[in-house]
């Protein structure tokens, strides 16, 4: 993987124009490897995201004895099935990936494997009790040398019992971990969310032949089912496209079209917000592949106005909030983001980090306990920004360079490889900038 430590991005002005196939969806790529490893037989994945987070997931399931071969974005998984996994020789390292760690806790809890799960210095600070507390109620067994509720953690696979659980937060990772555990448990597990979070696990479990029922904000799964290996196609990641969608919306004269983009309604909050801000967004050629909606989406620049973003919209755009905050610096009025306290426990505290980095560019933005307030439009100036080791912050900084006067230096830009390998190539293909 290319190592980029410090990058200077400067934009010579002018519009962004072109067509992009953004890399495969990160959430769907993780789940495809996980379900392919649980199912006995051969699963193939096309359009896989070869970013560092998903490569961590592949490495982990290889350590458990699953045969996984990757050639670019094509992956072939030959698995003995979950009951054929072996104890790993070394700790399972989820790297920077919260999705890998949390879903793995749910999967291994009901397996026959004992394994230690760890991660990088950012992941080892992120909360795991949101998953281990309900899993323990299902009879899962965890061991830890410390009391902080963080990684490293050892999970000892055990016989699980089903449960009904009302989640205190809307989180696809918690929901998915519990559905995976419910898959191995005795009885029917029901998980209820406050607001609907991304539902890729439910859709893909169905694709692998499992009986999963969704009713409103509740999802149920009967334990003891078996999965059928299958072929998974991964759509383009709307969370990656969001960076260029926002760039096109705010830079006069721009038009960018995204092909084969994932348009799952639990992920399209960014489209709703762009439209409400006055951006020109159109969707064509909508279709569905194996339960996941796709389409071709075009964004054209226009004058933008401030919005309020809160409530059930938040889980539908949680990962887009850093770039939405940047977008709001170019919109007329005060944008208010509320109910987004979850941002404080991502790869970094994204409320503090987004505000401090955008303030360095001269933005009028202030943190609030559960979000931020951004007033625009503001002419941004060049500065040195840090990604804080967070891919979404690194990409936000790169997009900021397109609207700032003067160069923007990005420290620790290699974090972008977590979710968007080839990001700068795509940026260069759309601009006349030099990086
Ligand atoms: O995997 P990780 O590190 O947690 O990734 C992030 C991201 O920005 O890419 C969050 F930091 O996305 C999460 C997302 O915020 C991916 C995810 C999933 O695939 O299930 C769900 C969301 O997290 P959560 O905590 O709301 O369940």
Tab-separated table of C-alpha atoms in Angstrom, residues 63 88 90-93 104 108 113-118 143 145 151-155:
chain	number	residue	atom	x	y	z
A	63	UNK	CA	-5.830	-16.642	10.392
A	88	UNK	CA	-5.419	-18.464	15.529
A	90	UNK	CA	-1.559	-14.886	17.061
A	91	UNK	CA	-3.903	-12.049	18.058
A	92	UNK	CA	-6.397	-10.950	15.399
A	93	UNK	CA	-5.443	-7.392	14.453
A	104	UNK	CA	-15.973	-10.064	14.869
A	108	UNK	CA	-16.699	-15.282	17.447
A	113	UNK	CA	-12.818	-20.395	18.592
A	114	UNK	CA	-10.846	-18.614	21.312
A	115	UNK	CA	-9.016	-15.543	20.048
A	116	UNK	CA	-7.607	-12.226	21.143
A	117	UNK	CA	-8.770	-9.190	19.144
A	118	UNK	CA	-6.657	-6.066	19.009
A	143	UNK	CA	-11.553	-11.625	29.016
A	145	UNK	CA	-6.547	-7.318	31.308
A	151	UNK	CA	-9.388	-3.691	22.938
A	152	UNK	CA	-7.399	-5.905	23.319
A	153	UNK	CA	-10.085	-8.389	24.341
A	154	UNK	CA	-10.123	-12.183	24.301
A	155	UNK	CA	-13.332	-13.858	23.195
